[in-house]
PDB file of C-alpha atoms in Angstrom:
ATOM      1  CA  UNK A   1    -195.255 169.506  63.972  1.00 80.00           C
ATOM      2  CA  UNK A   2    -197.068 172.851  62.447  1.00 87.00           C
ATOM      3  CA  UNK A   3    -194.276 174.092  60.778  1.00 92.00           C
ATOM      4  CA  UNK A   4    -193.744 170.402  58.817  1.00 93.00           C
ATOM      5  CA  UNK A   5    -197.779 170.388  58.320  1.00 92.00           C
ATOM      6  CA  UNK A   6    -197.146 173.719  56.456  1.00 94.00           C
ATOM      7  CA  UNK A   7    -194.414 172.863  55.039  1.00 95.00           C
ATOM      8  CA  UNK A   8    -196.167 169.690  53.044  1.00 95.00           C
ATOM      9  CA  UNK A   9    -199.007 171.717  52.519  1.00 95.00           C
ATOM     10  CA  UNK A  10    -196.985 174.357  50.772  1.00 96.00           C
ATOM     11  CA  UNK A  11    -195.385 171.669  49.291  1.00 97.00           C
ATOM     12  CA  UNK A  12    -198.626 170.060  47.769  1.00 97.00           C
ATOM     13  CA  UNK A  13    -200.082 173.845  47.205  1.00 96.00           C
ATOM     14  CA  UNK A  14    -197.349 174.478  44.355  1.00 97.00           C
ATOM     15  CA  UNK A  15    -197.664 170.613  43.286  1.00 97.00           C
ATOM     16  CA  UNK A  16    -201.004 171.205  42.421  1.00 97.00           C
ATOM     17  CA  UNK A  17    -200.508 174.531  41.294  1.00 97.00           C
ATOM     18  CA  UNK A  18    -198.286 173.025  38.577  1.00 97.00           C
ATOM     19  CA  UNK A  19    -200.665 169.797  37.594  1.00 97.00           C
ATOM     20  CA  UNK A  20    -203.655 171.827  37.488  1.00 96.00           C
ATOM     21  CA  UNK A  21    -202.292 174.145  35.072  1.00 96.00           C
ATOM     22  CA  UNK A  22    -201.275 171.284  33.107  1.00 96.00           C
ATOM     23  CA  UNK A  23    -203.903 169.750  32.943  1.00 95.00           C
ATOM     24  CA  UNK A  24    -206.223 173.366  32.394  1.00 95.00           C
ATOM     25  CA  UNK A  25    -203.989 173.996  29.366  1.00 94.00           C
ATOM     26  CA  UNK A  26    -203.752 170.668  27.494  1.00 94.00           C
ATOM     27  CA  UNK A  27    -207.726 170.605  28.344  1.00 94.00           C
ATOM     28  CA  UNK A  28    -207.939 174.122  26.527  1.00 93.00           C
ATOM     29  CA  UNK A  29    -205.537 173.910  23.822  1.00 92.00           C
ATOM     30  CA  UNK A  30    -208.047 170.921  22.545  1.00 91.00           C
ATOM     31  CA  UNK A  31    -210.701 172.169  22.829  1.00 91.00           C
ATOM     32  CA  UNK A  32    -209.485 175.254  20.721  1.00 90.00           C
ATOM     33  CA  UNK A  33    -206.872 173.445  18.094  1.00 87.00           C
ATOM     34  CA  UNK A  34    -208.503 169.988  18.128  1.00 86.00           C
ATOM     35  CA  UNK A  35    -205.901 167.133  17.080  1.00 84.00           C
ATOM     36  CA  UNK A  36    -203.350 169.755  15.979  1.00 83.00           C
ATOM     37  CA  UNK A  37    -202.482 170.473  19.903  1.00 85.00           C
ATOM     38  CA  UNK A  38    -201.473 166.850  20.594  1.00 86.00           C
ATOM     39  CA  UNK A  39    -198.286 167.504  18.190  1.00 85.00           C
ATOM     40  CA  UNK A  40    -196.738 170.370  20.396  1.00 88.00           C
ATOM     41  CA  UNK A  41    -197.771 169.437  23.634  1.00 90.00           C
ATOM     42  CA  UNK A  42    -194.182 168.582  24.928  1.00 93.00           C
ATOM     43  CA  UNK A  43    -193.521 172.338  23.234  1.00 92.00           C
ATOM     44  CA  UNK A  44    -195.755 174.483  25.062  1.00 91.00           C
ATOM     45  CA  UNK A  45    -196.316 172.824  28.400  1.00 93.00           C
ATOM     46  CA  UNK A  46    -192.981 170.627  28.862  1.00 93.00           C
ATOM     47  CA  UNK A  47    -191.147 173.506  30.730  1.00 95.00           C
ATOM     48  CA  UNK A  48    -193.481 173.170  33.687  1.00 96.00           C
ATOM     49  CA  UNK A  49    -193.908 169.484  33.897  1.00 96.00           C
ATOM     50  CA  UNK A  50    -189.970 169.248  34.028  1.00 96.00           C
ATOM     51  CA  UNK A  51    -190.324 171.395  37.224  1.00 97.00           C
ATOM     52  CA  UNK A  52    -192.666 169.541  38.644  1.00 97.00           C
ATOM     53  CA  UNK A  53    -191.108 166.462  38.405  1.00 97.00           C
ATOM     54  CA  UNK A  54    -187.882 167.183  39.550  1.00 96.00           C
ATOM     55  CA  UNK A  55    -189.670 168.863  42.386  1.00 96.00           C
ATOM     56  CA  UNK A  56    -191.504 165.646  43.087  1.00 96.00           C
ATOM     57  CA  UNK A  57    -187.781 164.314  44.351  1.00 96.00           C
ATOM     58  CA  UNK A  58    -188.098 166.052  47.347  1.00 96.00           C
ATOM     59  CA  UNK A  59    -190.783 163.507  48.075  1.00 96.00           C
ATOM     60  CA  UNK A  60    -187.820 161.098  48.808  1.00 96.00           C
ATOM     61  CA  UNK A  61    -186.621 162.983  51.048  1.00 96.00           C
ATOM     62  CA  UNK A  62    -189.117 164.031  53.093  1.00 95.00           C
ATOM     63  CA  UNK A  63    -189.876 160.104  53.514  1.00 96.00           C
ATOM     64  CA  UNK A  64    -186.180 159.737  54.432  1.00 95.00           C
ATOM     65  CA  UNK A  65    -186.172 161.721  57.265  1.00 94.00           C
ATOM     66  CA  UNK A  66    -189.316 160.622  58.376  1.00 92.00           C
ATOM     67  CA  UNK A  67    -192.013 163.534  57.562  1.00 92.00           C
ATOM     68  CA  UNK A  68    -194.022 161.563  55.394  1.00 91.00           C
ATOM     69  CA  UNK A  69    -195.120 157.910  56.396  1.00 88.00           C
ATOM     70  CA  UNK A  70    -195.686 156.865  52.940  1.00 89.00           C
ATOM     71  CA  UNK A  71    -193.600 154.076  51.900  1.00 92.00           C
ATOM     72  CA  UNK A  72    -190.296 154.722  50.155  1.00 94.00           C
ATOM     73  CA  UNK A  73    -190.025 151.889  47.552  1.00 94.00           C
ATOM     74  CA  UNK A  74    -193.660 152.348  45.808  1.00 93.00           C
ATOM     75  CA  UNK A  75    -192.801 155.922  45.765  1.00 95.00           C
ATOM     76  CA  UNK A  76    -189.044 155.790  44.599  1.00 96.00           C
ATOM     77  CA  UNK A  77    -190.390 153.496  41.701  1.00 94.00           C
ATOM     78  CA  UNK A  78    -193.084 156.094  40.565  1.00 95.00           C
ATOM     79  CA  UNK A  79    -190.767 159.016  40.911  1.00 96.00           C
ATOM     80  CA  UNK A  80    -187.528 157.395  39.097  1.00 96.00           C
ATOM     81  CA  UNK A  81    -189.948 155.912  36.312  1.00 95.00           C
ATOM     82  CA  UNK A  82    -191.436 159.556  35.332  1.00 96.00           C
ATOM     83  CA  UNK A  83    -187.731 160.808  35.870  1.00 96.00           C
ATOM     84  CA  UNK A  84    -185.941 158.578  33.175  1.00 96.00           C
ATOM     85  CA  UNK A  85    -188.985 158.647  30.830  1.00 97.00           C
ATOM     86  CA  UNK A  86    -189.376 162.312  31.039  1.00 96.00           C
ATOM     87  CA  UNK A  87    -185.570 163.215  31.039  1.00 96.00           C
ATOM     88  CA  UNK A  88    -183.479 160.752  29.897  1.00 95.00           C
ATOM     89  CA  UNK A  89    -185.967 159.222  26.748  1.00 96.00           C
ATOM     90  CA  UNK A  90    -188.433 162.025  25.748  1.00 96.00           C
ATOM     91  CA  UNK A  91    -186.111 165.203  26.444  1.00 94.00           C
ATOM     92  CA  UNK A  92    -183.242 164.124  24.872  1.00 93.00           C
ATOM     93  CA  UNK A  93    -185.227 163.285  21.742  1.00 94.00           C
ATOM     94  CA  UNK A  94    -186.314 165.227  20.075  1.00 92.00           C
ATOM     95  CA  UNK A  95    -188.168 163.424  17.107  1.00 93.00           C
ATOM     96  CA  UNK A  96    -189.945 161.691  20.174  1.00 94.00           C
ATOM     97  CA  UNK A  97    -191.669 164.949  21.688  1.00 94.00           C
ATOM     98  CA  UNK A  98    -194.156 165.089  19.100  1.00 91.00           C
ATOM     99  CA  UNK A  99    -195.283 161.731  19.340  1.00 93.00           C
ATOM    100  CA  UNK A 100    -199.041 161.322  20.687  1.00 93.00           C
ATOM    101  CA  UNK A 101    -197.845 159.092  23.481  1.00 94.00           C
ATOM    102  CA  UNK A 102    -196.516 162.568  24.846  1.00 95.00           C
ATOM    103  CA  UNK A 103    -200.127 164.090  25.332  1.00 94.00           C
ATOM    104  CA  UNK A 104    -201.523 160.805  26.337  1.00 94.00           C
ATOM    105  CA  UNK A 105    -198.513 160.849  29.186  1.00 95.00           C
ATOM    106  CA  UNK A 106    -198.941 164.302  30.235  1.00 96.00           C
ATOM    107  CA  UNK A 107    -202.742 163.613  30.918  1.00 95.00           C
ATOM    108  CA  UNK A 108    -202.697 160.875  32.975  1.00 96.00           C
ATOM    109  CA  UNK A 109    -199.708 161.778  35.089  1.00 96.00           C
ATOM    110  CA  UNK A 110    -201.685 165.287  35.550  1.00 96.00           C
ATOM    111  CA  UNK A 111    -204.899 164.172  36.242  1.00 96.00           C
ATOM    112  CA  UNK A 112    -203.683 161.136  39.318  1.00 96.00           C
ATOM    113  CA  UNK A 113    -201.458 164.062  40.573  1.00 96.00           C
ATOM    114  CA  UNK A 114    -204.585 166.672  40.676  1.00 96.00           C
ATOM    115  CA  UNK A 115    -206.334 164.608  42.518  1.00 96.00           C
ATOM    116  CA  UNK A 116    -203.151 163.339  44.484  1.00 96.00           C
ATOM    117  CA  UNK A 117    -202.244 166.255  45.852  1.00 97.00           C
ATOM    118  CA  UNK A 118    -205.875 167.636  46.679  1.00 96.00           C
ATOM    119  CA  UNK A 119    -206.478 164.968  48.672  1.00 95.00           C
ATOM    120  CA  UNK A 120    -202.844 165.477  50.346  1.00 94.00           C
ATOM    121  CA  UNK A 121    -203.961 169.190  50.686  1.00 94.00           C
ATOM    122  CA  UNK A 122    -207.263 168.293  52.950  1.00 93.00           C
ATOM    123  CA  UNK A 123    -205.715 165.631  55.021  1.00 91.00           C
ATOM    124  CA  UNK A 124    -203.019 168.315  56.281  1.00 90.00           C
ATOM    125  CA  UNK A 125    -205.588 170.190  57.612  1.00 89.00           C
ATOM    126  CA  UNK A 126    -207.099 167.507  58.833  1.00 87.00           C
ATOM    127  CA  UNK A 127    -210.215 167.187  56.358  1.00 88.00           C
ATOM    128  CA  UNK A 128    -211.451 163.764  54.874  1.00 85.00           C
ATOM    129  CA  UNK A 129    -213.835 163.604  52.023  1.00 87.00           C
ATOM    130  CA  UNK A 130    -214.822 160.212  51.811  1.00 88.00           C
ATOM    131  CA  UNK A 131    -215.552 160.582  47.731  1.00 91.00           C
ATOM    132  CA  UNK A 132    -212.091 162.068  47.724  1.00 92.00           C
ATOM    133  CA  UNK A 133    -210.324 159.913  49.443  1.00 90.00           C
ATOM    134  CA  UNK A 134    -211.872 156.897  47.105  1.00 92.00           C
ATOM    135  CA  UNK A 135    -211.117 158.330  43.989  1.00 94.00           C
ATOM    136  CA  UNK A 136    -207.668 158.996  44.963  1.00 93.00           C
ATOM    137  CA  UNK A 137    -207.092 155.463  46.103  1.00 92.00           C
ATOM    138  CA  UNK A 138    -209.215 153.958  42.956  1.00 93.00           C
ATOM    139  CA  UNK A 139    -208.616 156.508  40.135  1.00 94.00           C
ATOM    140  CA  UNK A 140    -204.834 155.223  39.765  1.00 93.00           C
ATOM    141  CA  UNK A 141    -205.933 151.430  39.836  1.00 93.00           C
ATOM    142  CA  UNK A 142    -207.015 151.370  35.675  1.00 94.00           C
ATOM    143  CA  UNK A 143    -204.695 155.068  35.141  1.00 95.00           C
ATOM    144  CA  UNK A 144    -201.471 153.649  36.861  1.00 96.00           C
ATOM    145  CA  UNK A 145    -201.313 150.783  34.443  1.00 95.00           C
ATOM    146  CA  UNK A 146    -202.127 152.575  31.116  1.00 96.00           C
ATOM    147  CA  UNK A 147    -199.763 154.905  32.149  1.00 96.00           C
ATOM    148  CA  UNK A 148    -197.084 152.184  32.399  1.00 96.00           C
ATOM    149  CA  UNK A 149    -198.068 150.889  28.930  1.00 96.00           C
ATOM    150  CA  UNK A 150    -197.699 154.500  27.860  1.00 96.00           C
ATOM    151  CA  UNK A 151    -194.231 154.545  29.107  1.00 97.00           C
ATOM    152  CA  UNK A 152    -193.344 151.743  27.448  1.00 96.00           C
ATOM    153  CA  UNK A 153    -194.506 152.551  24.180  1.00 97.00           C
ATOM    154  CA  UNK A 154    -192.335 155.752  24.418  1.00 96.00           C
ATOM    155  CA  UNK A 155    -189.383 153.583  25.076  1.00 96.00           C
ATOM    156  CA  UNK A 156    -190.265 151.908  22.230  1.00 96.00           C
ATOM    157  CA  UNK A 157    -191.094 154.111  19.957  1.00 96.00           C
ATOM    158  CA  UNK A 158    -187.593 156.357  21.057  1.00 96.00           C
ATOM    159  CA  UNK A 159    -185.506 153.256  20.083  1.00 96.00           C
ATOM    160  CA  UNK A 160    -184.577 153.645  16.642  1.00 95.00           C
ATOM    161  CA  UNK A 161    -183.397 157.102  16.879  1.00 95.00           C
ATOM    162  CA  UNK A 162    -181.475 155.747  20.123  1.00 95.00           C
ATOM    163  CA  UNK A 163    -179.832 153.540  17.744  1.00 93.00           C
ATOM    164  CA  UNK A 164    -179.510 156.065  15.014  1.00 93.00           C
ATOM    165  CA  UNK A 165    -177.699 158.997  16.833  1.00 92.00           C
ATOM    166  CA  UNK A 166    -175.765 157.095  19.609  1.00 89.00           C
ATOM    167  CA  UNK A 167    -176.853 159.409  22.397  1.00 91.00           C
ATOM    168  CA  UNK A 168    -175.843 157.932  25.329  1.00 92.00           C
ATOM    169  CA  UNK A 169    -174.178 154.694  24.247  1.00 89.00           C
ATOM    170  CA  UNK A 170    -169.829 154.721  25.478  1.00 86.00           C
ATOM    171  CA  UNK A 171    -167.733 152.541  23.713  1.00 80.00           C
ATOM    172  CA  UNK A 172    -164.268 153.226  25.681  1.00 72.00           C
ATOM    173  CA  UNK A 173    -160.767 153.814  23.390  1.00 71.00           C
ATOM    174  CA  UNK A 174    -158.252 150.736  23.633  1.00 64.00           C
ATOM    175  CA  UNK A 175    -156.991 149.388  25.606  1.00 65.00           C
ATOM    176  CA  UNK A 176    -160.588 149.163  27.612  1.00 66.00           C
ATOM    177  CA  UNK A 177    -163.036 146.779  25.964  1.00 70.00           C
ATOM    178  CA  UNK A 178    -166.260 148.345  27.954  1.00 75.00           C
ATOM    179  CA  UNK A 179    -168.901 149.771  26.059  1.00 83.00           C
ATOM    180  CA  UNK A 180    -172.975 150.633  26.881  1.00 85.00           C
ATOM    181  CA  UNK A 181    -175.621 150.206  24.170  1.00 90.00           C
ATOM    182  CA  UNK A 182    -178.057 152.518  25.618  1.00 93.00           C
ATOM    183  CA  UNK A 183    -180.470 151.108  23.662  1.00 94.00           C
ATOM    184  CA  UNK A 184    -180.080 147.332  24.884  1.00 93.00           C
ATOM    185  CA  UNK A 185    -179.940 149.481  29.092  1.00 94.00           C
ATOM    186  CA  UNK A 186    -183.274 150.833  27.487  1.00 95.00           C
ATOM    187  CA  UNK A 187    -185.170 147.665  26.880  1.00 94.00           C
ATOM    188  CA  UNK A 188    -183.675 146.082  29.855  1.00 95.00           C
ATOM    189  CA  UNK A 189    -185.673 148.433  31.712  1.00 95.00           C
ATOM    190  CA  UNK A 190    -188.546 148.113  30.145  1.00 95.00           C
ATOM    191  CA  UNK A 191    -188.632 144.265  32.027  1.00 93.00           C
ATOM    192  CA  UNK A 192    -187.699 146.342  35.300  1.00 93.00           C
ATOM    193  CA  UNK A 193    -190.999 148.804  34.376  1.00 94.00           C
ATOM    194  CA  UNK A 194    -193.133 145.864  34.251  1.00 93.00           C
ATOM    195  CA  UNK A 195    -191.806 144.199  37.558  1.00 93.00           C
ATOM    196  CA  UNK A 196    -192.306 147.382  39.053  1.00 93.00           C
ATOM    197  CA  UNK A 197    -195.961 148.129  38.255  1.00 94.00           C
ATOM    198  CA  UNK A 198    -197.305 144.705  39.525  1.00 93.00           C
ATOM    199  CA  UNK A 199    -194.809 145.893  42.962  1.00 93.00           C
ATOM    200  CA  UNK A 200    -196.507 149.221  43.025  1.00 94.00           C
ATOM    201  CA  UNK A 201    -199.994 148.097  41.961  1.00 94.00           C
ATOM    202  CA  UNK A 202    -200.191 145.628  45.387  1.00 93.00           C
ATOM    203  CA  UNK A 203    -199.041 148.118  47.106  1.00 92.00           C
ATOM    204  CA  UNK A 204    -202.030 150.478  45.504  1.00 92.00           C
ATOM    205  CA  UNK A 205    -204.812 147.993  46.569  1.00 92.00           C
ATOM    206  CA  UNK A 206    -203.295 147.494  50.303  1.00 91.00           C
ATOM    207  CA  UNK A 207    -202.902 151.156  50.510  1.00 89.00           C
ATOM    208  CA  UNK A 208    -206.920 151.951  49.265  1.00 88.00           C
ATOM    209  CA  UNK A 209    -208.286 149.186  51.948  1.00 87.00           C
ATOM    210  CA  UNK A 210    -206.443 150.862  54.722  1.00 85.00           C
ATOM    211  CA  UNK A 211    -206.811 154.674  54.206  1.00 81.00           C
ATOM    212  CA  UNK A 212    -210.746 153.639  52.999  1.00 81.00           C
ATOM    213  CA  UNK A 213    -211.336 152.368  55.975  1.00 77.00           C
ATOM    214  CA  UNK A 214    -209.640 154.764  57.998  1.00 71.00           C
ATOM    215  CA  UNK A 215    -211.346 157.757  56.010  1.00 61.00           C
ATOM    216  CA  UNK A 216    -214.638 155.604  56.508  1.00 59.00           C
ATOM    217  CA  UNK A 217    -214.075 155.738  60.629  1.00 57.00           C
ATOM    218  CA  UNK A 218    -213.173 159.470  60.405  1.00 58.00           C
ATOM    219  CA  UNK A 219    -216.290 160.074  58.673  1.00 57.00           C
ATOM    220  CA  UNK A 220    -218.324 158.349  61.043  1.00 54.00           C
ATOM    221  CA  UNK A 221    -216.633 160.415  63.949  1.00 53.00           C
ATOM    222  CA  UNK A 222    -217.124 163.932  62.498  1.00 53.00           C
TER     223      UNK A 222
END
């Protein structure tokens, strides 16, 4: 049981490691180039948050074999949404990266993950802020939508030149007759991204009036 609290702990260390330089550099980079940063931010920070997400799998896994009691399916959703966004629309486009919607992504995914994995830090070693623990559980409430909207309005806005250059679309040589419009796969799952966030958003609001009261009791106690 020590060696998996450490583990996660490490686990959340380098987590927040990676968002909080993130989020210290897109902070700085505006306040020292003003409007002019929000262009490149994909450019000079997009190497790390690429790590960090694909580290953020291993968050599956350790629910899978049973070292973190969150649940899967709110989780998987959040992780697989970031994924395809991050990988599969803004990555492989690269007339998207220096779109606004970029920055605006970056910042709110960094600044519900700083907090995220501060408060994951504490409660391995067994420390409950009550402050903490309710602006974890009520920061992503008005952040998780607008980041969903944000997503979305990448998708959109990555359309035309998904449509323009073909990338990922397969139309099969005769005699098969199968063929993928990525772009029509693309704004299927933008209905999927919607169903998703009202999933993930009840499971936000019965998450916050358990571990709130539960934080509330441990404060009481100490």
């Amino acid at each position: 049981s020590f060696t998996v609290n450490m583990y996660l702990f490490v686990y959340d260390l380098m987590q927040f490691c990676g968002h909080s330089w993130i989020f210290t550099n897109m902070i700085i980079r505006f306040v020292t180039f003003g409007k002019d940063s929000l262009a490149d931010t994909f450019y000079s920070i997009g190497l790390v948050m690429r790590l960090c997400q694909l580290l953020s799998i291993l968050e599956i896994l350790h629910i899978l074999i049973g070292i973190d009691k969150t649940r899967l399916l709110p989780r998987f959703l959040q992780i697989t949404e970031r994924i395809i966004v991050l990988f599969v629309v803004i990555n492989s486009q690269e007339e998207v990266q220096g779109k606004y919607v970029v920055c605006v992504l970056f910042f709110l995914w960094n600044l519900l993950d700083v907090v995220r994995y501060t408060y994951n830090m504490l409660s391995r070693m067994g420390i409950y802020y009550l402050p903490l623990t309710w602006l974890n559980f009520s920061l992503c409430i008005p952040l998780y939508p607008l980041s969903v909207l944000a997503k979305a309005y990448a998708i959109c806005v990555s359309l035309p030149y998904f449509e323009s250059f073909g990338t990922y679309s397969i139309k099969l040589p005769f005699p098969f007759t199968f063929s993928i419009y990525f772009p029509c796969v693309l704004k299927t799952y933008l209905l999927a991204l919607f169903t998703g966030m009202c999933f993930i958003i009840q499971n936000i609001f019965s998450e916050r009036k358990a571990h709130l009261r539960t934080g509330s009791i441990k404060n009481k106690r100490s």
